[in-house]
Short mmCIF file of C-alpha atoms in Angstrom, two decimals:
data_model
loop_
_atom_site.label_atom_id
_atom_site.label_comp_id
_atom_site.label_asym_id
_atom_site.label_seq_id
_atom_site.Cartn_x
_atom_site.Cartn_y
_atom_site.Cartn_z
CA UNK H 49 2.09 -11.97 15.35
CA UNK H 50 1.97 -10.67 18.53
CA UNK H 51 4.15 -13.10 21.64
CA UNK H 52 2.33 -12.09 25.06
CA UNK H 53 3.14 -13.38 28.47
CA UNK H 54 0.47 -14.68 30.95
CA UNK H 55 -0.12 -11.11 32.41
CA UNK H 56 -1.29 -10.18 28.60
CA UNK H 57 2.20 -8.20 28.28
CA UNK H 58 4.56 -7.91 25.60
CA UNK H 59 7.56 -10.01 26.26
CA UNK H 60 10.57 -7.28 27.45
CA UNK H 61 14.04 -6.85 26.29
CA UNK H 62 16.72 -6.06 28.38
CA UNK H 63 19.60 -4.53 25.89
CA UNK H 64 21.51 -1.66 27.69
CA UNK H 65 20.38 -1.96 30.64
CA UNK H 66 17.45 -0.79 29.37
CA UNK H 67 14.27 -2.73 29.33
CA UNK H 68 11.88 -2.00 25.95
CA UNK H 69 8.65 -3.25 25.76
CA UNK H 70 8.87 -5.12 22.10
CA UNK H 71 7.18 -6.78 19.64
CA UNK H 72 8.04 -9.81 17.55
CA UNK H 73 8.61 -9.94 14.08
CA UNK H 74 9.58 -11.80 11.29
CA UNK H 75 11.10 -10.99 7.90
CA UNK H 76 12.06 -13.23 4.97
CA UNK H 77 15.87 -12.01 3.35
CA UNK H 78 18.06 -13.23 0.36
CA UNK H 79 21.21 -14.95 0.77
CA UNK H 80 22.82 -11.31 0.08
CA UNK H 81 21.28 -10.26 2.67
CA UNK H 82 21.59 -12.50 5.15
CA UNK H 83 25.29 -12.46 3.90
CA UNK H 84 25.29 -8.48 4.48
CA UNK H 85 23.36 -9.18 8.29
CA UNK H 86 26.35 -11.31 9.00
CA UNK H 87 29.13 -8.76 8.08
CA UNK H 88 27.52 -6.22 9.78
CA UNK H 89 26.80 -8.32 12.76
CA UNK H 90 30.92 -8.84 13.19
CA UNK H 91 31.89 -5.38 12.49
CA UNK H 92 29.78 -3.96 14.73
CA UNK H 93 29.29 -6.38 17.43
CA UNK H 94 25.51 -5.63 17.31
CA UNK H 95 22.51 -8.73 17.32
CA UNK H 96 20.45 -8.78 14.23
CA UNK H 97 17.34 -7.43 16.05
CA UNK H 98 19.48 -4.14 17.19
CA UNK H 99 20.98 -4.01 13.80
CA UNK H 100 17.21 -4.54 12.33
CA UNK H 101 15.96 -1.51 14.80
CA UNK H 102 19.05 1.02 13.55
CA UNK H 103 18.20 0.28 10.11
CA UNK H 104 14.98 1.11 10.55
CA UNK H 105 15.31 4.72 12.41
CA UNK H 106 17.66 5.38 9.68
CA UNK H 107 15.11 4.69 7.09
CA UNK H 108 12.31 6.71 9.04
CA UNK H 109 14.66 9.45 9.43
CA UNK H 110 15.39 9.70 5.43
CA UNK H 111 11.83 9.45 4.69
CA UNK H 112 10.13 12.54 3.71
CA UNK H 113 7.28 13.63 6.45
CA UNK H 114 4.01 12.99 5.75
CA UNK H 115 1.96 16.64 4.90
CA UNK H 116 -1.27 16.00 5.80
CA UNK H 117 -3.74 18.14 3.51
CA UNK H 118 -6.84 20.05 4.97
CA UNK H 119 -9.96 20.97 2.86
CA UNK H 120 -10.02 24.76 2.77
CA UNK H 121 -13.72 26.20 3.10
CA UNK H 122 -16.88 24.95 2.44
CA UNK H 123 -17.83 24.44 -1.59
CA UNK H 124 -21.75 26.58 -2.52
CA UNK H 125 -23.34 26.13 -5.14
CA UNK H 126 -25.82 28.38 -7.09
CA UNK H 127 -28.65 25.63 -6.25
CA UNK H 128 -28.57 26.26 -2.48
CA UNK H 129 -28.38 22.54 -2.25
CA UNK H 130 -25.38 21.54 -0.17
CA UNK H 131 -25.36 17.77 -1.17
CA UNK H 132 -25.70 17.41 -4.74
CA UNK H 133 -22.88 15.26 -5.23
CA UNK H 134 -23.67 12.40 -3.38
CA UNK H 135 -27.21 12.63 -2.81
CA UNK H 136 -28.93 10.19 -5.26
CA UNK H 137 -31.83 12.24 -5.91
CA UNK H 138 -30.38 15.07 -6.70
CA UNK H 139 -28.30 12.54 -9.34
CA UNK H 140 -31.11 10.87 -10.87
CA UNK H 141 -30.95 11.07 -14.58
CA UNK H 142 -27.11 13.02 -14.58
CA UNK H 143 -25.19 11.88 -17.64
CA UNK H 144 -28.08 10.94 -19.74
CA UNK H 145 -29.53 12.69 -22.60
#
């Protein structure tokens, strides 16, 4: 669920003296983890939604990239007919005996 201001903008956050235009989220986690969000928090001296946003680019950087696969030429057929499979005239009566 999106939080907007009156202007229709997303609400800002000022961390680093840099402002981010953000959106709001919510997450459900364990008692581990809310355990583990609380060590971290202390050791690092970071606010769960900064600790939430490294965790995050550190899981999009370990992901493997996306290879998006092209169809390669045209299919023809010895029929001429360029829409056979998804022309239901041309598959009236395929499959039966």
């Amino acid at each position: 669920m999106e939080l907007h201001d009156r202007a229709g903008q997303l609400p800002q956050c000022h961390t680093s003296s840099t402002v981010y235009d953000m959106r709001i989220i919510q997450a459900r986690i364990d008692a581990a983890t809310e355990t583990a969000l609380a060590r971290l928090r202390r050791q690092t001296g970071l606010t769960d939604s900064q600790l939430v946003r490294k965790g995050l680019e550190l899981v999009s950087q370990s992901a493997r990239p996306v290879i998006m696969r092209r169809i390669r030429g045209i299919g023809r057929f010895a029929s001429g007919q360029s829409d056979l499979g998804s022309n239901k005239a041309h598959l009236s009566g395929f499959g039966r005996p």
